[in-house]
Amino acid sequence: MRPAEGNRLLHLVQEQRLAGTIDEDTPGSPGQKLKALAWLRKAYPVDEEKAIIDRLEREELAALRPKSDSIYGDSVVDQLKKHNLERQAKKDAERAKAEAEAKANLPMSTSKALAEREERRAVDLAWVERYRKKAEDAGLKSVPQMSFTRRVGPATLMTLAVVSLCVIFAQNYMPPPRAARIFPNISMAAATVGTLIGFNILVWLAWKWPPGWRLMLRVFMLVPSYPYVWSMVGNLFSHQMLPHLATNMAVLWFVGTKLHEDIGRGPFLALYIASGVTASHVFLLYTVLGKNWAMNSLGCSGALSALLATWLCINQDSGIRIWPLPPAATEVIQPLFLLALFVVVDLWRLRRGFGFGKSKPAVDARIDHLSHIAGYGCGIVAAQFLKVEPRGRQPEESGKRVVEQGKEQIQMAASSSKSEL
C-alpha cells in the first residue's frame, strides 16, 4: 500500500473508533484494517466500547424523535413552508389538468400536431442524451489513475515536435506567386487570417452536432485529467460559446492582419500554432501539478496573446492606431506600455482566479489567464528573432528591388522591340 493510501486508511479507522462505527467497512483488505487498528490502539488509545455505547444511544434517541429534525417538532416556519409547498403542488396539478382539458377541446388536427411535436421533442432529447453518455464514456467522466510522466509526457513530446516543425516552416516557407494563389485578388494577410477564422467557425459549428461530441472532447478540448496529444493543437481552433468565438476572431482579424503584413505568412502561422501549443502545455503543467481536474481549456487566447505581444514589440518605436481614439493619441500611448498593462491585468486576474495552486474556487475560472501570460512570453521571445528577419521587416528595400527589376524588364523589352524594327 502506498503511503497516501495508508494515511487515508489510518484516518478512516480512527474516525470509526471515535464514532463507534468500527464494524463498518473501509477501503483495503481486512488484514490491512487490522494492522491499522493495532497501530492506532497502541499509539492513540481510545475507549472504543464507550464510543459504541454512545453510538447506540444516539441511534435509539433518533428513533424516538418525531419526524421533524428538531426534538420540539415542526416550528411555525416549517409548517408555513410545508403549507406553501402543498399549495404550489396543488396549483401545478390544477394547471396540468387545465392544459389537458384544453388539449382535449382542441380540434383533432391541432391536438394531433401538438402531440406529434411533443413526441419529436422527446425523441430529440433522447437522441442528444444518448450521444452525451457516449461522450462521457470517452475516458473523461472520471480521473484515471496514472503517473505525472504518463499524463504529461506525451503532451510534452507533442509540444516539442510542433514547435520544432513551426520553426522549420517559418525559416523555409516561400510565398506562392500571385497566379498560384486561391484568392489572388485579396491580400495574403486577409486570406491567411480569413482562413483561420473560417476554420474556427467550422469547429464551433461541429460542437453543435451531438454525434461528434466524443471526437470533439478528444481532439478539440484540452482535459488535464486525461490529455490526448492531438488536443494540444486542436484546442487552438475550438470554441463552444458564440461570445468567446466572436471576441477571439475580432482580435485575430485586427491584430493578425497587421502582424501578417509585418512578418509574412510563414512566420505568422508558425507563431500562431507554436505559441498556442506552448501556452496549452503551460496550462496542462499547472493544472496537473495542482491536481485541478475540474479545469479544461479550449480557444486560441494563448496564440492571440502571442500575436499581440509580437506586434506591440515590433512596433515599439512607432505609434499604434487604436480605434476610435484620435491619431494624436498614438503619440501618447506607447506599445510596450500597453503590453505591460495587459500582462499586469492577467497576472492580477490569475492571482485572484487560480490562486497560484490553491484549490479555492476561481473568481474568473472561465478565462484562462495562465495561457494569456504564456502567450505574451512567447510573443516577446519571438519578436526578438523576427526583428532581424529581413523578409518582413524591410519592405522599402524589397520594394526598391521590385522597381529596379521592373525597370530592367522594360528596358529589355524596349531594346528587343528596336531590334525587331
Short mmCIF file of C-alpha atoms in Angstrom, two decimals:
data_model
loop_
_atom_site.label_atom_id
_atom_site.label_comp_id
_atom_site.label_asym_id
_atom_site.label_seq_id
_atom_site.Cartn_x
_atom_site.Cartn_y
_atom_site.Cartn_z
CA MET A 1 0.00 0.00 0.00
CA ARG A 2 1.29 3.44 -0.89
CA PRO A 3 1.91 5.99 1.89
CA ALA A 4 -1.00 8.19 0.79
CA GLU A 5 -3.41 5.23 0.84
CA GLY A 6 -2.08 4.08 4.20
CA ASN A 7 -2.56 7.52 5.75
CA ARG A 8 -6.09 7.66 4.39
CA LEU A 9 -6.87 4.23 5.86
CA LEU A 10 -5.49 5.29 9.27
CA HIS A 11 -7.62 8.43 9.15
CA LEU A 12 -10.81 6.47 8.36
CA VAL A 13 -10.18 3.82 11.02
CA GLN A 14 -9.51 6.49 13.66
CA GLU A 15 -12.78 8.22 12.76
CA GLN A 16 -14.61 4.91 13.17
CA ARG A 17 -13.03 4.37 16.58
CA LEU A 18 -14.17 7.79 17.77
CA ALA A 19 -17.68 7.45 16.29
CA GLY A 20 -18.22 3.88 17.48
CA THR A 21 -18.60 2.53 13.95
CA ILE A 22 -15.59 0.25 13.92
CA ASP A 23 -17.73 -2.51 12.39
CA GLU A 24 -18.26 -0.62 9.13
CA ASP A 25 -16.25 -1.42 6.01
CA THR A 26 -13.23 0.61 4.94
CA PRO A 27 -11.08 0.67 1.78
CA GLY A 28 -8.43 -2.01 1.67
CA SER A 29 -8.33 -5.62 2.81
CA PRO A 30 -9.40 -6.80 6.31
CA GLY A 31 -5.79 -7.58 7.12
CA GLN A 32 -4.71 -4.03 6.36
CA LYS A 33 -7.52 -2.67 8.53
CA LEU A 34 -6.47 -4.92 11.43
CA LYS A 35 -2.87 -3.72 11.13
CA ALA A 36 -4.03 -0.10 11.10
CA LEU A 37 -6.29 -0.73 14.10
CA ALA A 38 -3.49 -2.38 16.08
CA TRP A 39 -1.13 0.53 15.41
CA LEU A 40 -3.75 3.13 16.36
CA ARG A 41 -4.66 1.32 19.60
CA LYS A 42 -1.03 1.37 20.57
CA ALA A 43 -0.28 4.96 19.53
CA TYR A 44 -3.66 6.63 20.30
CA PRO A 45 -5.65 4.77 22.98
CA VAL A 46 -9.42 5.34 22.78
CA ASP A 47 -12.29 3.83 24.81
CA GLU A 48 -13.88 2.06 21.86
CA GLU A 49 -16.56 0.32 23.98
CA LYS A 50 -17.82 3.65 25.32
CA ALA A 51 -17.87 5.08 21.78
CA ILE A 52 -20.00 2.12 20.60
CA ILE A 53 -22.41 2.55 23.55
CA ASP A 54 -22.74 6.28 22.83
CA ARG A 55 -23.48 5.48 19.20
CA LEU A 56 -26.25 3.01 20.14
CA GLU A 57 -27.80 5.57 22.48
CA ARG A 58 -27.78 8.17 19.72
CA GLU A 59 -29.49 5.77 17.34
CA GLU A 60 -32.17 4.87 19.92
CA LEU A 61 -32.78 8.53 20.67
CA ALA A 62 -33.07 9.32 16.96
CA ALA A 63 -35.64 6.53 16.55
CA LEU A 64 -37.79 8.04 19.33
CA ARG A 65 -37.70 11.56 17.91
CA PRO A 66 -40.56 12.91 15.79
CA LYS A 67 -40.18 13.10 12.02
CA SER A 68 -39.02 16.71 12.25
CA ASP A 69 -35.31 17.38 12.57
CA SER A 70 -35.99 19.32 15.76
CA ILE A 71 -36.73 17.48 19.04
CA TYR A 72 -39.54 20.00 19.66
CA GLY A 73 -41.38 19.16 16.41
CA ASP A 74 -42.11 21.40 13.45
CA SER A 75 -41.79 25.12 14.04
CA VAL A 76 -44.17 27.74 12.67
CA VAL A 77 -41.77 28.43 9.83
CA ASP A 78 -41.59 24.73 8.94
CA GLN A 79 -45.38 24.45 9.00
CA LEU A 80 -45.71 27.51 6.78
CA LYS A 81 -43.14 26.13 4.36
CA LYS A 82 -44.96 22.80 4.22
CA HIS A 83 -48.26 24.60 3.60
CA ASN A 84 -46.77 26.64 0.76
CA LEU A 85 -45.29 23.55 -0.88
CA GLU A 86 -48.61 21.76 -0.72
CA ARG A 87 -50.40 24.78 -2.17
CA GLN A 88 -47.87 25.02 -5.01
CA ALA A 89 -48.23 21.31 -5.74
CA LYS A 90 -52.00 21.75 -5.85
CA LYS A 91 -51.66 24.68 -8.28
CA ASP A 92 -49.36 22.65 -10.51
CA ALA A 93 -51.84 19.78 -10.57
CA GLU A 94 -54.69 22.15 -11.45
CA ARG A 95 -52.64 23.76 -14.22
CA ALA A 96 -51.74 20.36 -15.69
CA LYS A 97 -55.40 19.36 -15.56
CA ALA A 98 -56.46 22.59 -17.29
CA GLU A 99 -53.85 22.09 -20.03
CA ALA A 100 -55.05 18.53 -20.57
CA GLU A 101 -58.66 19.71 -20.85
CA ALA A 102 -57.64 22.48 -23.27
CA LYS A 103 -55.86 19.97 -25.46
CA ALA A 104 -58.92 17.72 -25.38
CA ASN A 105 -61.13 20.60 -26.57
CA LEU A 106 -58.84 21.47 -29.47
CA PRO A 107 -59.68 20.34 -32.99
CA MET A 108 -58.40 16.92 -33.90
CA SER A 109 -55.78 18.27 -36.32
CA THR A 110 -54.38 20.78 -33.80
CA SER A 111 -54.30 18.24 -30.98
CA LYS A 112 -52.58 15.73 -33.22
CA ALA A 113 -49.99 18.30 -34.27
CA LEU A 114 -49.21 19.17 -30.64
CA ALA A 115 -48.88 15.51 -29.74
CA GLU A 116 -46.53 14.91 -32.66
CA ARG A 117 -44.41 17.91 -31.68
CA GLU A 118 -44.05 16.63 -28.12
CA GLU A 119 -43.12 13.20 -29.41
CA ARG A 120 -40.46 14.69 -31.70
CA ARG A 121 -39.12 16.77 -28.83
CA ALA A 122 -38.86 13.70 -26.61
CA VAL A 123 -37.08 11.79 -29.39
CA ASP A 124 -34.67 14.68 -29.95
CA LEU A 125 -33.85 14.89 -26.24
CA ALA A 126 -33.27 11.14 -26.06
CA TRP A 127 -31.03 11.35 -29.14
CA VAL A 128 -28.92 14.10 -27.59
CA GLU A 129 -28.76 12.29 -24.24
CA ARG A 130 -27.53 9.12 -25.93
CA TYR A 131 -24.57 10.91 -27.54
CA ARG A 132 -23.86 12.81 -24.34
CA LYS A 133 -23.42 9.50 -22.50
CA LYS A 134 -21.17 8.21 -25.27
CA ALA A 135 -19.02 11.30 -24.94
CA GLU A 136 -18.78 10.82 -21.17
CA ASP A 137 -17.60 7.25 -21.73
CA ALA A 138 -14.62 8.54 -23.72
CA GLY A 139 -12.39 8.38 -20.63
CA LEU A 140 -13.24 11.88 -19.41
CA LYS A 141 -16.02 11.17 -16.89
CA SER A 142 -13.64 10.16 -14.09
CA VAL A 143 -9.99 10.90 -13.36
CA PRO A 144 -7.85 7.88 -14.34
CA GLN A 145 -5.00 6.86 -12.10
CA MET A 146 -1.69 7.50 -13.86
CA SER A 147 1.72 8.93 -13.07
CA PHE A 148 2.78 12.51 -13.78
CA THR A 149 5.08 11.32 -16.58
CA ARG A 150 2.34 9.25 -18.21
CA ARG A 151 -0.08 12.16 -18.07
CA VAL A 152 2.25 14.94 -19.22
CA GLY A 153 5.00 13.14 -21.16
CA PRO A 154 3.19 12.59 -24.49
CA ALA A 155 1.89 16.16 -24.48
CA THR A 156 5.42 17.44 -23.84
CA LEU A 157 6.83 15.48 -26.78
CA MET A 158 3.97 16.75 -28.93
CA THR A 159 4.73 20.34 -27.93
CA LEU A 160 8.43 20.00 -28.74
CA ALA A 161 7.65 18.41 -32.11
CA VAL A 162 5.13 21.11 -33.08
CA VAL A 163 7.41 23.97 -32.04
CA SER A 164 10.34 22.45 -33.96
CA LEU A 165 8.26 22.00 -37.10
CA CYS A 166 6.96 25.55 -36.81
CA VAL A 167 10.50 26.93 -36.62
CA ILE A 168 11.50 24.94 -39.72
CA PHE A 169 8.36 26.07 -41.53
CA ALA A 170 8.96 29.74 -40.69
CA GLN A 171 12.53 29.59 -41.98
CA ASN A 172 11.79 27.74 -45.23
CA TYR A 173 8.34 28.93 -46.30
CA MET A 174 8.24 30.75 -49.63
CA PRO A 175 5.05 32.62 -50.54
CA PRO A 176 3.35 31.38 -53.73
CA PRO A 177 3.19 33.58 -56.82
CA ARG A 178 0.03 35.55 -57.39
CA ALA A 179 -1.16 33.25 -60.18
CA ALA A 180 -0.94 30.18 -57.91
CA ARG A 181 -3.00 31.65 -55.07
CA ILE A 182 -6.60 30.58 -54.46
CA PHE A 183 -7.68 34.15 -53.73
CA PRO A 184 -5.35 36.28 -55.85
CA ASN A 185 -7.48 39.42 -55.61
CA ILE A 186 -7.19 39.85 -51.84
CA SER A 187 -4.11 40.42 -49.74
CA MET A 188 -2.18 37.48 -48.33
CA ALA A 189 -2.83 38.76 -44.80
CA ALA A 190 -6.59 38.78 -45.31
CA ALA A 191 -6.51 35.36 -46.96
CA THR A 192 -4.44 33.77 -44.18
CA VAL A 193 -6.36 35.28 -41.28
CA GLY A 194 -9.70 34.70 -43.03
CA THR A 195 -8.87 31.02 -43.45
CA LEU A 196 -8.02 30.70 -39.76
CA ILE A 197 -11.28 32.40 -38.83
CA GLY A 198 -13.22 30.11 -41.16
CA PHE A 199 -11.68 27.01 -39.61
CA ASN A 200 -12.51 28.26 -36.11
CA ILE A 201 -16.12 28.80 -37.18
CA LEU A 202 -16.31 25.27 -38.63
CA VAL A 203 -15.08 23.78 -35.34
CA TRP A 204 -17.61 25.90 -33.43
CA LEU A 205 -20.37 24.51 -35.64
CA ALA A 206 -19.07 20.97 -35.06
CA TRP A 207 -19.75 21.40 -31.33
CA LYS A 208 -23.46 21.75 -32.22
CA TRP A 209 -23.55 18.21 -33.70
CA PRO A 210 -24.05 15.64 -30.88
CA PRO A 211 -22.70 12.59 -32.80
CA GLY A 212 -19.33 14.34 -32.95
CA TRP A 213 -19.04 15.16 -29.25
CA ARG A 214 -16.89 12.14 -28.48
CA LEU A 215 -14.32 13.16 -31.11
CA MET A 216 -14.54 16.85 -30.11
CA LEU A 217 -13.74 16.06 -26.48
CA ARG A 218 -10.68 14.08 -27.52
CA VAL A 219 -9.26 16.40 -30.17
CA PHE A 220 -10.63 19.90 -29.63
CA MET A 221 -10.60 20.27 -25.83
CA LEU A 222 -7.57 20.03 -23.53
CA VAL A 223 -8.60 17.97 -20.49
CA PRO A 224 -5.74 17.71 -17.96
CA SER A 225 -7.24 14.63 -16.27
CA TYR A 226 -6.72 12.64 -19.49
CA PRO A 227 -4.92 14.76 -22.12
CA TYR A 228 -4.92 13.46 -25.68
CA VAL A 229 -1.85 14.62 -27.61
CA TRP A 230 -3.84 15.95 -30.58
CA SER A 231 -5.86 18.17 -28.27
CA MET A 232 -2.69 20.24 -27.74
CA VAL A 233 -3.20 21.53 -31.29
CA GLY A 234 -6.93 21.06 -31.75
CA ASN A 235 -7.97 23.25 -28.83
CA LEU A 236 -6.36 26.26 -30.56
CA PHE A 237 -9.23 26.28 -33.06
CA SER A 238 -12.04 25.32 -30.69
CA HIS A 239 -14.78 27.48 -29.16
CA GLN A 240 -18.08 26.36 -27.68
CA MET A 241 -19.74 29.71 -26.91
CA LEU A 242 -20.54 32.30 -29.56
CA PRO A 243 -19.31 35.34 -27.49
CA HIS A 244 -15.97 33.57 -26.96
CA LEU A 245 -15.66 32.88 -30.67
CA ALA A 246 -16.69 36.39 -31.73
CA THR A 247 -14.26 38.10 -29.34
CA ASN A 248 -11.27 35.98 -30.32
CA MET A 249 -11.98 36.22 -34.04
CA ALA A 250 -12.26 40.02 -33.84
CA VAL A 251 -8.85 40.20 -32.13
CA LEU A 252 -7.40 37.73 -34.64
CA TRP A 253 -8.58 39.88 -37.55
CA PHE A 254 -7.50 43.30 -36.31
CA VAL A 255 -4.15 42.21 -34.83
CA GLY A 256 -3.41 39.26 -37.10
CA THR A 257 -3.71 41.12 -40.40
CA LYS A 258 -1.36 43.88 -39.20
CA LEU A 259 1.23 41.46 -37.85
CA HIS A 260 0.97 39.32 -41.00
CA GLU A 261 1.94 42.34 -43.11
CA ASP A 262 4.99 42.88 -40.89
CA ILE A 263 6.42 39.36 -40.72
CA GLY A 264 4.85 37.40 -43.59
CA ARG A 265 2.72 34.27 -43.81
CA GLY A 266 5.27 31.65 -42.77
CA PRO A 267 6.41 33.26 -39.50
CA PHE A 268 2.82 34.30 -38.75
CA LEU A 269 1.38 30.79 -38.98
CA ALA A 270 4.37 29.33 -37.14
CA LEU A 271 3.96 31.85 -34.33
CA TYR A 272 0.20 31.24 -34.08
CA ILE A 273 0.49 27.46 -33.76
CA ALA A 274 3.75 27.23 -31.76
CA SER A 275 2.73 29.83 -29.18
CA GLY A 276 -0.75 28.34 -28.83
CA VAL A 277 0.62 24.84 -28.23
CA THR A 278 3.19 26.19 -25.76
CA ALA A 279 0.52 28.10 -23.83
CA SER A 280 -1.62 24.96 -23.69
CA HIS A 281 1.33 22.98 -22.34
CA VAL A 282 1.91 25.56 -19.60
CA PHE A 283 -1.76 25.30 -18.63
CA LEU A 284 -1.51 21.50 -18.61
CA LEU A 285 1.54 21.51 -16.33
CA TYR A 286 -0.11 23.96 -13.94
CA THR A 287 -3.35 22.02 -13.62
CA VAL A 288 -1.69 18.61 -13.30
CA LEU A 289 0.73 19.82 -10.61
CA GLY A 290 -2.15 21.45 -8.74
CA LYS A 291 -4.47 18.46 -9.40
CA ASN A 292 -7.23 20.80 -10.60
CA TRP A 293 -9.03 18.05 -12.52
CA ALA A 294 -12.24 20.05 -12.92
CA MET A 295 -10.49 22.54 -15.23
CA ASN A 296 -10.16 22.27 -19.01
CA SER A 297 -9.11 24.63 -21.76
CA LEU A 298 -10.05 25.48 -25.33
CA GLY A 299 -9.72 28.54 -27.53
CA CYS A 300 -6.96 30.48 -29.25
CA SER A 301 -6.45 33.08 -26.49
CA GLY A 302 -2.87 31.98 -25.84
CA ALA A 303 -1.97 32.27 -29.53
CA LEU A 304 -3.70 35.66 -29.79
CA SER A 305 -1.74 36.93 -26.79
CA ALA A 306 1.47 35.93 -28.56
CA LEU A 307 0.40 37.71 -31.76
CA LEU A 308 -0.48 40.83 -29.80
CA ALA A 309 2.79 40.83 -27.86
CA THR A 310 4.84 40.32 -31.03
CA TRP A 311 3.02 43.11 -32.86
CA LEU A 312 3.49 45.56 -29.97
CA CYS A 313 7.19 44.68 -29.59
CA ILE A 314 7.88 45.02 -33.31
CA ASN A 315 6.16 48.42 -33.42
CA GLN A 316 7.60 49.71 -30.15
CA ASP A 317 9.35 52.61 -31.89
CA SER A 318 6.23 53.82 -33.67
CA GLY A 319 2.77 54.77 -32.52
CA ILE A 320 -0.16 52.42 -33.00
CA ARG A 321 -3.62 53.36 -34.14
CA ILE A 322 -6.35 52.34 -31.70
CA TRP A 323 -9.90 52.80 -32.91
CA PRO A 324 -11.80 55.04 -32.04
CA LEU A 325 -9.06 57.16 -30.44
CA PRO A 326 -7.82 60.17 -32.46
CA PRO A 327 -4.48 59.90 -34.28
CA ALA A 328 -2.90 62.31 -31.78
CA ALA A 329 -3.32 59.66 -29.08
CA THR A 330 -0.72 57.46 -30.78
CA GLU A 331 1.98 59.86 -29.64
CA VAL A 332 0.96 59.28 -26.01
CA ILE A 333 0.15 55.55 -25.95
CA GLN A 334 3.33 53.51 -26.21
CA PRO A 335 3.09 49.91 -27.44
CA LEU A 336 5.27 48.49 -24.67
CA PHE A 337 3.15 50.29 -22.07
CA LEU A 338 0.06 48.58 -23.46
CA LEU A 339 1.81 45.21 -23.37
CA ALA A 340 2.86 45.73 -19.75
CA LEU A 341 -0.70 46.73 -18.88
CA PHE A 342 -2.12 43.56 -20.43
CA VAL A 343 0.40 41.38 -18.57
CA VAL A 344 -0.29 43.05 -15.22
CA VAL A 345 -4.05 42.69 -15.63
CA ASP A 346 -3.77 38.99 -16.45
CA LEU A 347 -1.39 38.42 -13.54
CA TRP A 348 -3.83 40.12 -11.18
CA ARG A 349 -6.77 38.11 -12.50
CA LEU A 350 -4.69 34.93 -12.35
CA ARG A 351 -3.85 35.52 -8.69
CA ARG A 352 -7.50 36.12 -7.85
CA GLY A 353 -8.84 33.35 -10.05
CA PHE A 354 -6.47 30.41 -9.87
CA GLY A 355 -4.91 31.32 -6.55
CA PHE A 356 -1.44 30.13 -7.67
CA GLY A 357 -2.02 26.47 -6.89
CA LYS A 358 -4.62 26.80 -4.15
CA SER A 359 -7.77 24.76 -4.57
CA LYS A 360 -10.15 27.62 -3.74
CA PRO A 361 -12.96 28.44 -6.19
CA ALA A 362 -11.81 30.60 -9.08
CA VAL A 363 -13.20 34.12 -9.32
CA ASP A 364 -12.90 34.13 -13.09
CA ALA A 365 -12.37 30.48 -13.93
CA ARG A 366 -13.95 30.81 -17.39
CA ILE A 367 -10.90 32.73 -18.70
CA ASP A 368 -7.53 31.01 -18.98
CA HIS A 369 -5.31 33.86 -17.79
CA LEU A 370 -2.35 31.50 -17.41
CA SER A 371 -2.36 30.77 -21.16
CA HIS A 372 -2.58 34.51 -21.82
CA ILE A 373 0.59 35.12 -19.82
CA ALA A 374 2.38 32.20 -21.51
CA GLY A 375 1.33 33.62 -24.87
CA TYR A 376 2.72 37.05 -24.00
CA GLY A 377 6.02 35.41 -23.12
CA CYS A 378 6.11 33.51 -26.42
CA GLY A 379 5.35 36.69 -28.35
CA ILE A 380 8.08 38.69 -26.61
CA VAL A 381 10.66 35.97 -27.32
CA ALA A 382 9.55 35.61 -30.94
CA ALA A 383 9.78 39.36 -31.51
CA GLN A 384 13.48 39.32 -30.67
CA PHE A 385 14.13 36.95 -33.59
CA LEU A 386 11.62 38.43 -36.01
CA LYS A 387 13.19 41.88 -35.69
CA VAL A 388 16.27 40.71 -37.55
CA GLU A 389 14.26 38.82 -40.17
CA PRO A 390 14.70 40.78 -43.42
CA ARG A 391 11.80 39.09 -45.18
CA GLY A 392 9.10 41.03 -43.39
CA ARG A 393 10.95 43.90 -41.75
CA GLN A 394 12.45 45.70 -44.78
CA PRO A 395 9.54 46.49 -47.08
CA GLU A 396 11.25 49.58 -48.52
CA GLU A 397 14.33 47.68 -49.72
CA SER A 398 12.23 44.87 -51.21
CA GLY A 399 10.06 47.48 -52.92
CA LYS A 400 13.12 49.16 -54.41
CA ARG A 401 14.31 45.82 -55.75
CA VAL A 402 10.96 45.21 -57.39
CA VAL A 403 11.05 48.66 -59.02
CA GLU A 404 14.59 48.09 -60.28
CA GLN A 405 13.67 44.69 -61.71
CA GLY A 406 10.66 46.26 -63.41
CA LYS A 407 12.84 48.94 -64.99
CA GLU A 408 15.26 46.31 -66.27
CA GLN A 409 12.42 44.32 -67.84
CA ILE A 410 11.04 47.46 -69.53
CA GLN A 411 14.48 48.33 -70.92
CA MET A 412 14.95 44.79 -72.22
CA ALA A 413 11.52 44.89 -73.88
CA ALA A 414 12.29 48.25 -75.48
CA SER A 415 15.65 47.06 -76.83
CA SER A 416 14.09 43.94 -78.26
CA SER A 417 11.37 45.96 -79.99
CA LYS A 418 14.00 48.28 -81.55
CA SER A 419 15.95 45.32 -82.86
CA GLU A 420 12.80 43.95 -84.49
CA LEU A 421 12.14 47.30 -86.18
#
